[in-house]
Amino acid sequence: MTRPSICAAFTSPGSILNQDLGGKAQVHKFAYIEKLDLITWLEGASEESECIKPLAGDKDGSASTAAAALASKGAAAPVIGSTLGRSGKGTVDPRLASIYNSERRMGDRNSVLRGIKPTDFSHVRKLAAIFMTKKPLHPSSSNASSNPTIPSHQKQKRPDPIILLSPSASSLLRMSNIKSFLESGQYVPPNSLAATSSTSANMLHINRLLKDIDANRPMRFILVEGSEQFKPEYWNRVVAVFTTGQTWQFKNYKWSNPTELFHHIPGIYVGWRGEQLPESIRAWGHRVMNVAVDRWSNPGTAAVDSSRWRDREAVEGIWKAIESNMRTKGWKRDRAPASI
């Protein structure tokens, strides 16, 4: 039995032995032996193979040898008998051999995976060593990674609460006199000589101890007249709004509607004792605290009137209302509320 091939007909070694035995015995065919012998011949490692039988026109097997050489180089073997592949002596046409030599070399699995010889990649280990070196961990960082909880002595800083003042010129409390009023409990007109704060300041700080929230340290309050520089999260820290009853004050607020504003933040109105409340203050009802102070007897003097003892009573009422609202909103010793 013969099989068509690239250069010759393959004859099974098992069939040759069966013929020699004359039918008295039979040799089983081992396909892997045939395959191993054929691959060895195709790779050029062996010039002879019992699987190869020369064709009738090629007694010396020159065509088979030439085709095997081309196959070992990765070129396709020409078919003997074609117009360009057959010369007078049964050898491969040089022109066809040149064409096959220009073809892309496919190679076998050994040449594709490993090349001519095994590749040494030991130099890659040296290059990667500098990137694989482990840096020693700092003791503090290792302890932090093993214990993700925050130590008790590293407490989160509490933000400062904010109080908004009215920028109206008719307001009895401005940046020039609010500090003496809320800290010292004494009212002085904003334009009098007794007013100690600078009228050009756009932000002030005052300290007040609120025992029901933090009995160990005073809280620092930030006082401003406008919300133009506010970030959105600042509104969660506003604890009081001083107003004169004029709605234009709330134009740039988060809640421009007075009813909605005083639903979230308590309002405070400071007026002269004995005077009638503005209509807007009465309309807003209990959401705005009404505080009355005595009129200043001599605005031109620089001395503070010692008879103004009722000012302190008014201030204490304001702080009591602010503290009560802060407790309700969720102010704690170490944190502010997430929303109001």
mmCIF file of C-alpha atoms in Angstrom:
data_model
loop_
_atom_site.group_PDB
_atom_site.id
_atom_site.type_symbol
_atom_site.label_atom_id
_atom_site.label_comp_id
_atom_site.label_asym_id
_atom_site.label_seq_id
_atom_site.Cartn_x
_atom_site.Cartn_y
_atom_site.Cartn_z
ATOM 1 C CA MET A 1 0.000 0.000 0.000
ATOM 2 C CA THR A 2 1.337 3.427 -0.946
ATOM 3 C CA ARG A 3 0.387 6.911 0.179
ATOM 4 C CA PRO A 4 0.857 10.189 -1.760
ATOM 5 C CA SER A 5 3.444 12.453 -0.133
ATOM 6 C CA ILE A 6 5.394 15.665 -0.763
ATOM 7 C CA CYS A 7 8.214 13.760 -2.399
ATOM 8 C CA ALA A 8 7.661 9.997 -2.155
ATOM 9 C CA ALA A 9 5.284 7.189 -1.325
ATOM 10 C CA PHE A 10 5.261 5.963 2.269
ATOM 11 C CA THR A 11 5.273 2.246 2.952
ATOM 12 C CA SER A 12 4.446 0.906 6.354
ATOM 13 C CA PRO A 13 7.266 -1.161 7.930
ATOM 14 C CA GLY A 14 4.597 -3.463 9.331
ATOM 15 C CA SER A 15 3.379 -4.420 5.839
ATOM 16 C CA ILE A 16 6.940 -5.226 4.676
ATOM 17 C CA LEU A 17 7.450 -7.608 7.605
ATOM 18 C CA ASN A 18 4.091 -9.241 6.957
ATOM 19 C CA GLN A 19 5.194 -9.984 3.396
ATOM 20 C CA ASP A 20 8.462 -11.495 4.628
ATOM 21 C CA LEU A 21 6.608 -13.691 7.081
ATOM 22 C CA GLY A 22 4.464 -15.065 4.263
ATOM 23 C CA GLY A 23 1.265 -14.785 6.162
ATOM 24 C CA LYS A 24 2.350 -17.074 8.976
ATOM 25 C CA ALA A 25 2.301 -14.168 11.380
ATOM 26 C CA GLN A 26 1.220 -10.591 11.377
ATOM 27 C CA VAL A 27 2.953 -7.524 12.785
ATOM 28 C CA HIS A 28 0.666 -4.960 14.254
ATOM 29 C CA LYS A 29 1.130 -1.386 13.065
ATOM 30 C CA PHE A 30 2.341 1.123 15.647
ATOM 31 C CA ALA A 31 1.371 4.500 14.297
ATOM 32 C CA TYR A 32 3.611 6.465 16.672
ATOM 33 C CA ILE A 33 6.711 4.586 15.387
ATOM 34 C CA GLU A 34 5.884 5.527 11.816
ATOM 35 C CA LYS A 35 5.286 9.108 12.832
ATOM 36 C CA LEU A 36 8.556 9.377 14.764
ATOM 37 C CA ASP A 37 10.570 7.913 11.877
ATOM 38 C CA LEU A 38 8.883 10.178 9.347
ATOM 39 C CA ILE A 39 9.409 13.347 11.408
ATOM 40 C CA THR A 40 13.063 12.488 11.842
ATOM 41 C CA TRP A 41 13.445 12.196 8.065
ATOM 42 C CA LEU A 42 11.449 15.402 7.387
ATOM 43 C CA GLU A 43 13.567 17.414 9.830
ATOM 44 C CA GLY A 44 16.718 16.311 8.014
ATOM 45 C CA ALA A 45 18.143 14.438 10.970
ATOM 46 C CA SER A 46 18.191 11.234 8.941
ATOM 47 C CA GLU A 47 18.807 10.762 5.218
ATOM 48 C CA GLU A 48 17.152 7.340 5.078
ATOM 49 C CA SER A 49 13.845 6.058 6.326
ATOM 50 C CA GLU A 50 12.124 2.754 5.903
ATOM 51 C CA CYS A 51 8.893 4.695 5.548
ATOM 52 C CA ILE A 52 10.140 6.279 2.289
ATOM 53 C CA LYS A 53 9.967 4.436 -1.020
ATOM 54 C CA PRO A 54 11.464 6.179 -4.069
ATOM 55 C CA LEU A 55 9.212 6.770 -7.035
ATOM 56 C CA ALA A 56 9.654 4.831 -10.245
ATOM 57 C CA GLY A 57 11.350 7.731 -12.035
ATOM 58 C CA ASP A 58 13.699 8.477 -9.137
ATOM 59 C CA LYS A 59 15.753 5.391 -8.458
ATOM 60 C CA ASP A 60 18.471 7.093 -6.404
ATOM 61 C CA GLY A 61 16.032 9.129 -4.277
ATOM 62 C CA SER A 62 17.614 12.471 -5.189
ATOM 63 C CA ALA A 63 14.217 14.139 -5.470
ATOM 64 C CA SER A 64 13.238 12.823 -2.055
ATOM 65 C CA THR A 65 16.450 14.082 -0.495
ATOM 66 C CA ALA A 66 16.076 17.543 -2.035
ATOM 67 C CA ALA A 67 12.465 17.791 -0.939
ATOM 68 C CA ALA A 68 13.394 16.701 2.578
ATOM 69 C CA ALA A 69 16.054 19.401 2.709
ATOM 70 C CA LEU A 70 13.500 22.010 1.711
ATOM 71 C CA ALA A 71 11.036 20.689 4.255
ATOM 72 C CA SER A 72 13.642 20.880 7.032
ATOM 73 C CA LYS A 73 14.201 24.552 6.185
ATOM 74 C CA GLY A 74 10.515 25.309 6.408
ATOM 75 C CA ALA A 75 9.821 25.603 2.654
ATOM 76 C CA ALA A 76 7.070 23.693 0.896
ATOM 77 C CA ALA A 77 8.328 20.836 -1.255
ATOM 78 C CA PRO A 78 7.538 20.975 -5.003
ATOM 79 C CA VAL A 79 5.489 18.305 -6.638
ATOM 80 C CA ILE A 80 7.624 16.175 -8.905
ATOM 81 C CA GLY A 81 6.279 16.019 -12.390
ATOM 82 C CA SER A 82 5.068 19.602 -12.653
ATOM 83 C CA THR A 83 6.227 21.886 -15.459
ATOM 84 C CA LEU A 84 8.619 23.913 -13.265
ATOM 85 C CA GLY A 85 9.392 21.241 -10.714
ATOM 86 C CA ARG A 86 10.762 18.592 -13.061
ATOM 87 C CA SER A 87 14.150 18.878 -14.732
ATOM 88 C CA GLY A 88 15.785 16.464 -17.107
ATOM 89 C CA LYS A 89 17.673 14.682 -14.309
ATOM 90 C CA GLY A 90 14.793 14.576 -11.794
ATOM 91 C CA THR A 91 16.157 17.366 -9.558
ATOM 92 C CA VAL A 92 14.352 20.447 -8.230
ATOM 93 C CA ASP A 93 14.247 23.377 -10.643
ATOM 94 C CA PRO A 94 16.558 26.118 -9.282
ATOM 95 C CA ARG A 95 13.972 28.785 -10.103
ATOM 96 C CA LEU A 96 11.304 26.978 -8.095
ATOM 97 C CA ALA A 97 13.760 26.395 -5.240
ATOM 98 C CA SER A 98 14.485 30.138 -5.201
ATOM 99 C CA ILE A 99 10.770 30.886 -4.975
ATOM 100 C CA TYR A 100 10.333 28.465 -2.089
ATOM 101 C CA ASN A 101 13.337 29.924 -0.277
ATOM 102 C CA SER A 102 11.650 33.349 -0.370
ATOM 103 C CA GLU A 103 8.543 32.050 1.339
ATOM 104 C CA ARG A 104 7.843 32.608 4.982
ATOM 105 C CA ARG A 105 9.448 29.971 7.170
ATOM 106 C CA MET A 106 6.763 28.344 9.308
ATOM 107 C CA GLY A 107 9.063 25.996 11.192
ATOM 108 C CA ASP A 108 8.038 23.288 13.594
ATOM 109 C CA ARG A 109 6.974 23.487 17.208
ATOM 110 C CA ASN A 110 10.578 23.340 18.454
ATOM 111 C CA SER A 111 11.762 26.261 16.346
ATOM 112 C CA VAL A 112 8.642 28.331 17.103
ATOM 113 C CA LEU A 113 8.712 27.859 20.861
ATOM 114 C CA ARG A 114 12.409 27.723 21.606
ATOM 115 C CA GLY A 115 14.319 28.694 18.490
ATOM 116 C CA ILE A 116 17.571 27.060 17.477
ATOM 117 C CA LYS A 117 18.599 26.481 21.087
ATOM 118 C CA PRO A 118 16.977 26.986 24.499
ATOM 119 C CA THR A 119 16.857 30.671 25.484
ATOM 120 C CA ASP A 120 18.423 31.702 28.776
ATOM 121 C CA PHE A 121 16.263 34.183 30.656
ATOM 122 C CA SER A 122 18.431 34.369 33.752
ATOM 123 C CA HIS A 123 19.341 37.991 32.987
ATOM 124 C CA VAL A 124 15.670 38.970 33.428
ATOM 125 C CA ARG A 125 15.844 37.921 37.068
ATOM 126 C CA LYS A 126 18.681 40.382 37.658
ATOM 127 C CA LEU A 127 16.741 43.196 36.022
ATOM 128 C CA ALA A 128 13.599 42.438 38.051
ATOM 129 C CA ALA A 129 15.439 42.107 41.370
ATOM 130 C CA ILE A 130 15.423 45.865 42.005
ATOM 131 C CA PHE A 131 11.630 45.939 41.607
ATOM 132 C CA MET A 132 10.956 42.874 43.739
ATOM 133 C CA THR A 133 12.961 43.996 46.759
ATOM 134 C CA LYS A 134 10.681 44.509 49.736
ATOM 135 C CA LYS A 135 11.105 47.749 51.605
ATOM 136 C CA PRO A 136 11.091 47.493 55.401
ATOM 137 C CA LEU A 137 7.877 48.738 56.941
ATOM 138 C CA HIS A 138 8.000 51.533 59.488
ATOM 139 C CA PRO A 139 6.901 50.323 62.930
ATOM 140 C CA SER A 140 4.176 52.927 63.132
ATOM 141 C CA SER A 141 2.770 51.986 59.726
ATOM 142 C CA SER A 142 2.802 48.274 60.550
ATOM 143 C CA ASN A 143 0.915 48.896 63.759
ATOM 144 C CA ALA A 144 -1.604 51.049 61.922
ATOM 145 C CA SER A 145 -2.232 48.334 59.335
ATOM 146 C CA SER A 146 -2.741 45.666 61.993
ATOM 147 C CA ASN A 147 -5.078 47.872 64.024
ATOM 148 C CA PRO A 148 -7.339 49.947 61.738
ATOM 149 C CA THR A 149 -9.216 51.563 64.620
ATOM 150 C CA ILE A 150 -8.341 55.163 65.467
ATOM 151 C CA PRO A 151 -6.552 55.493 68.835
ATOM 152 C CA SER A 152 -8.445 57.295 71.542
ATOM 153 C CA HIS A 153 -5.944 60.165 71.672
ATOM 154 C CA GLN A 154 -6.380 60.899 67.924
ATOM 155 C CA LYS A 155 -9.877 62.359 68.001
ATOM 156 C CA GLN A 156 -11.477 64.035 65.036
ATOM 157 C CA LYS A 157 -11.387 67.816 65.199
ATOM 158 C CA ARG A 158 -14.761 69.407 65.802
ATOM 159 C CA PRO A 159 -15.676 72.128 63.270
ATOM 160 C CA ASP A 160 -16.546 75.596 64.511
ATOM 161 C CA PRO A 161 -20.235 76.616 64.515
ATOM 162 C CA ILE A 162 -21.206 79.688 62.485
ATOM 163 C CA ILE A 163 -23.453 82.641 63.353
ATOM 164 C CA LEU A 164 -24.770 84.856 60.543
ATOM 165 C CA LEU A 165 -25.303 88.576 61.179
ATOM 166 C CA SER A 166 -27.467 90.984 59.234
ATOM 167 C CA PRO A 167 -25.521 93.280 56.866
ATOM 168 C CA SER A 168 -28.234 95.950 57.122
ATOM 169 C CA ALA A 169 -27.101 99.390 58.310
ATOM 170 C CA SER A 170 -30.171 99.570 60.551
ATOM 171 C CA SER A 171 -29.163 96.470 62.505
ATOM 172 C CA LEU A 172 -28.357 97.110 66.175
ATOM 173 C CA LEU A 173 -25.648 94.413 66.085
ATOM 174 C CA ARG A 174 -22.844 94.716 63.524
ATOM 175 C CA MET A 175 -19.291 93.416 63.267
ATOM 176 C CA SER A 176 -18.055 96.372 65.329
ATOM 177 C CA ASN A 177 -20.128 95.638 68.464
ATOM 178 C CA ILE A 178 -21.223 91.978 68.272
ATOM 179 C CA LYS A 179 -18.119 90.699 70.052
ATOM 180 C CA SER A 180 -18.603 92.881 73.143
ATOM 181 C CA PHE A 181 -22.293 92.030 73.218
ATOM 182 C CA LEU A 182 -22.041 88.211 73.002
ATOM 183 C CA GLU A 183 -18.811 87.837 74.999
ATOM 184 C CA SER A 184 -19.024 90.584 77.622
ATOM 185 C CA GLY A 185 -22.804 90.948 77.837
ATOM 186 C CA GLN A 186 -22.767 94.703 77.218
ATOM 187 C CA TYR A 187 -24.407 96.500 74.322
ATOM 188 C CA VAL A 188 -22.779 99.526 72.664
ATOM 189 C CA PRO A 189 -23.985 101.200 69.456
ATOM 190 C CA PRO A 190 -22.072 99.986 66.365
ATOM 191 C CA ASN A 191 -20.859 103.522 65.451
ATOM 192 C CA SER A 192 -20.032 104.737 68.964
ATOM 193 C CA LEU A 193 -16.550 105.307 70.326
ATOM 194 C CA ALA A 194 -17.078 102.453 72.781
ATOM 195 C CA ALA A 195 -17.272 99.910 69.942
ATOM 196 C CA THR A 196 -13.871 98.212 69.980
ATOM 197 C CA SER A 197 -14.047 95.909 66.932
ATOM 198 C CA SER A 198 -13.000 97.090 63.507
ATOM 199 C CA THR A 199 -15.868 97.809 61.112
ATOM 200 C CA SER A 200 -13.780 96.515 58.174
ATOM 201 C CA ALA A 201 -13.493 92.967 59.555
ATOM 202 C CA ASN A 202 -15.490 90.422 57.562
ATOM 203 C CA MET A 203 -15.119 87.589 60.098
ATOM 204 C CA LEU A 204 -14.785 87.399 63.884
ATOM 205 C CA HIS A 205 -14.244 84.628 66.435
ATOM 206 C CA ILE A 206 -15.754 84.448 69.891
ATOM 207 C CA ASN A 207 -15.502 81.742 72.559
ATOM 208 C CA ARG A 208 -18.350 80.422 74.667
ATOM 209 C CA LEU A 209 -18.559 77.493 77.092
ATOM 210 C CA LEU A 210 -21.674 75.406 76.466
ATOM 211 C CA LYS A 211 -21.827 73.031 79.411
ATOM 212 C CA ASP A 212 -24.505 70.740 77.998
ATOM 213 C CA ILE A 213 -22.391 70.059 74.879
ATOM 214 C CA ASP A 214 -18.787 70.268 76.105
ATOM 215 C CA ALA A 215 -18.151 71.167 79.726
ATOM 216 C CA ASN A 216 -14.349 70.908 79.445
ATOM 217 C CA ARG A 217 -13.466 73.417 76.736
ATOM 218 C CA PRO A 218 -15.112 76.524 75.235
ATOM 219 C CA MET A 219 -16.481 76.346 71.728
ATOM 220 C CA ARG A 220 -15.236 78.816 69.150
ATOM 221 C CA PHE A 221 -17.932 80.499 67.046
ATOM 222 C CA ILE A 222 -17.368 82.146 63.666
ATOM 223 C CA LEU A 223 -19.329 85.341 63.015
ATOM 224 C CA VAL A 224 -19.886 86.612 59.442
ATOM 225 C CA GLU A 225 -22.321 89.026 57.802
ATOM 226 C CA GLY A 226 -22.764 87.232 54.453
ATOM 227 C CA SER A 227 -22.729 83.765 52.912
ATOM 228 C CA GLU A 228 -21.013 84.654 49.631
ATOM 229 C CA GLN A 229 -17.895 82.633 50.489
ATOM 230 C CA PHE A 230 -19.832 79.668 51.868
ATOM 231 C CA LYS A 231 -19.220 76.113 50.727
ATOM 232 C CA PRO A 232 -22.308 73.844 50.687
ATOM 233 C CA GLU A 233 -21.206 71.960 53.799
ATOM 234 C CA TYR A 234 -20.883 75.204 55.795
ATOM 235 C CA TRP A 235 -24.658 75.449 56.116
ATOM 236 C CA ASN A 236 -24.653 72.393 58.397
ATOM 237 C CA ARG A 237 -22.615 74.468 60.877
ATOM 238 C CA VAL A 238 -24.874 77.572 61.011
ATOM 239 C CA VAL A 239 -26.497 77.726 64.455
ATOM 240 C CA ALA A 240 -28.194 81.160 64.411
ATOM 241 C CA VAL A 241 -29.191 83.970 62.031
ATOM 242 C CA PHE A 242 -29.525 87.556 63.311
ATOM 243 C CA THR A 243 -32.077 89.481 61.251
ATOM 244 C CA THR A 244 -33.794 92.863 61.097
ATOM 245 C CA GLY A 245 -36.851 91.474 59.297
ATOM 246 C CA GLN A 246 -35.675 92.490 55.804
ATOM 247 C CA THR A 247 -36.008 89.559 53.370
ATOM 248 C CA TRP A 248 -33.258 90.751 50.989
ATOM 249 C CA GLN A 249 -30.789 89.518 53.607
ATOM 250 C CA PHE A 250 -31.624 85.917 52.631
ATOM 251 C CA LYS A 251 -31.173 86.374 48.857
ATOM 252 C CA ASN A 252 -27.910 84.367 48.682
ATOM 253 C CA TYR A 253 -28.765 81.938 51.467
ATOM 254 C CA LYS A 254 -29.303 78.215 50.927
ATOM 255 C CA TRP A 255 -32.932 78.804 51.876
ATOM 256 C CA SER A 256 -34.039 82.185 50.551
ATOM 257 C CA ASN A 257 -37.583 81.758 51.858
ATOM 258 C CA PRO A 258 -37.683 82.990 55.485
ATOM 259 C CA THR A 259 -40.234 80.373 56.568
ATOM 260 C CA GLU A 260 -38.065 77.549 55.251
ATOM 261 C CA LEU A 261 -34.852 79.172 56.531
ATOM 262 C CA PHE A 262 -36.075 79.490 60.109
ATOM 263 C CA HIS A 263 -37.408 75.944 59.980
ATOM 264 C CA HIS A 264 -33.769 74.761 59.780
ATOM 265 C CA ILE A 265 -31.961 77.556 61.645
ATOM 266 C CA PRO A 266 -33.289 79.667 64.551
ATOM 267 C CA GLY A 267 -33.625 83.388 63.910
ATOM 268 C CA ILE A 268 -32.807 86.177 66.376
ATOM 269 C CA TYR A 269 -34.179 89.733 66.236
ATOM 270 C CA VAL A 270 -32.614 92.387 68.506
ATOM 271 C CA GLY A 271 -34.572 95.654 68.863
ATOM 272 C CA TRP A 272 -35.107 98.541 71.270
ATOM 273 C CA ARG A 273 -37.106 97.846 74.379
ATOM 274 C CA GLY A 274 -40.624 99.262 74.152
ATOM 275 C CA GLU A 275 -40.711 99.507 70.346
ATOM 276 C CA GLN A 276 -43.241 97.631 68.243
ATOM 277 C CA LEU A 277 -41.958 94.556 66.345
ATOM 278 C CA PRO A 278 -41.736 94.764 62.539
ATOM 279 C CA GLU A 279 -44.593 93.103 60.680
ATOM 280 C CA SER A 280 -42.302 90.485 59.117
ATOM 281 C CA ILE A 281 -40.952 89.391 62.515
ATOM 282 C CA ARG A 282 -44.482 88.895 63.823
ATOM 283 C CA ALA A 283 -45.417 86.939 60.683
ATOM 284 C CA TRP A 284 -42.526 84.509 61.151
ATOM 285 C CA GLY A 285 -43.819 83.690 64.631
ATOM 286 C CA HIS A 286 -41.973 81.699 67.255
ATOM 287 C CA ARG A 287 -39.224 80.637 64.841
ATOM 288 C CA VAL A 288 -37.595 84.066 65.345
ATOM 289 C CA MET A 289 -36.557 84.948 68.912
ATOM 290 C CA ASN A 290 -37.343 88.524 69.943
ATOM 291 C CA VAL A 291 -34.669 90.174 72.151
ATOM 292 C CA ALA A 292 -35.072 93.724 73.508
ATOM 293 C CA VAL A 293 -32.243 95.961 74.774
ATOM 294 C CA ASP A 294 -32.334 99.379 76.411
ATOM 295 C CA ARG A 295 -31.510 102.431 74.355
ATOM 296 C CA TRP A 296 -28.025 103.881 74.648
ATOM 297 C CA SER A 297 -28.168 107.030 76.765
ATOM 298 C CA ASN A 298 -25.094 108.856 75.445
ATOM 299 C CA PRO A 299 -23.823 107.555 72.080
ATOM 300 C CA GLY A 300 -20.947 110.060 71.995
ATOM 301 C CA THR A 301 -19.128 108.820 75.089
ATOM 302 C CA ALA A 302 -16.368 106.251 75.027
ATOM 303 C CA ALA A 303 -17.223 104.850 78.461
ATOM 304 C CA VAL A 304 -19.521 101.871 78.872
ATOM 305 C CA ASP A 305 -22.685 102.557 80.850
ATOM 306 C CA SER A 306 -22.467 100.480 84.002
ATOM 307 C CA SER A 307 -26.233 100.588 84.481
ATOM 308 C CA ARG A 308 -26.860 98.303 81.507
ATOM 309 C CA TRP A 309 -27.178 95.179 83.622
ATOM 310 C CA ARG A 310 -30.173 93.927 81.596
ATOM 311 C CA ASP A 311 -27.939 93.456 78.542
ATOM 312 C CA ARG A 312 -26.351 90.414 80.144
ATOM 313 C CA GLU A 313 -29.794 88.945 80.773
ATOM 314 C CA ALA A 314 -30.624 89.324 77.059
ATOM 315 C CA VAL A 315 -27.301 87.758 76.026
ATOM 316 C CA GLU A 316 -27.804 84.759 78.301
ATOM 317 C CA GLY A 317 -31.221 84.197 76.741
ATOM 318 C CA ILE A 318 -29.686 84.220 73.275
ATOM 319 C CA TRP A 319 -26.988 81.695 74.234
ATOM 320 C CA LYS A 320 -29.536 79.458 75.928
ATOM 321 C CA ALA A 321 -31.615 79.348 72.734
ATOM 322 C CA ILE A 322 -28.525 78.667 70.597
ATOM 323 C CA GLU A 323 -27.303 75.873 72.888
ATOM 324 C CA SER A 324 -30.724 74.219 72.997
ATOM 325 C CA ASN A 325 -30.963 74.229 69.206
ATOM 326 C CA MET A 326 -27.422 72.858 68.818
ATOM 327 C CA ARG A 327 -28.230 69.988 71.154
ATOM 328 C CA THR A 328 -31.368 69.215 69.178
ATOM 329 C CA LYS A 329 -29.514 69.250 65.849
ATOM 330 C CA GLY A 330 -26.893 66.780 67.094
ATOM 331 C CA TRP A 331 -23.863 68.840 68.091
ATOM 332 C CA LYS A 332 -21.498 66.768 70.240
ATOM 333 C CA ARG A 333 -18.249 67.316 72.055
ATOM 334 C CA ASP A 334 -16.203 66.008 69.104
ATOM 335 C CA ARG A 335 -18.380 66.395 66.017
ATOM 336 C CA ALA A 336 -20.952 68.504 64.184
ATOM 337 C CA PRO A 337 -24.227 67.278 62.665
ATOM 338 C CA ALA A 338 -24.097 65.883 59.129
ATOM 339 C CA SER A 339 -27.154 67.912 58.145
ATOM 340 C CA ILE A 340 -29.623 70.375 59.665
#
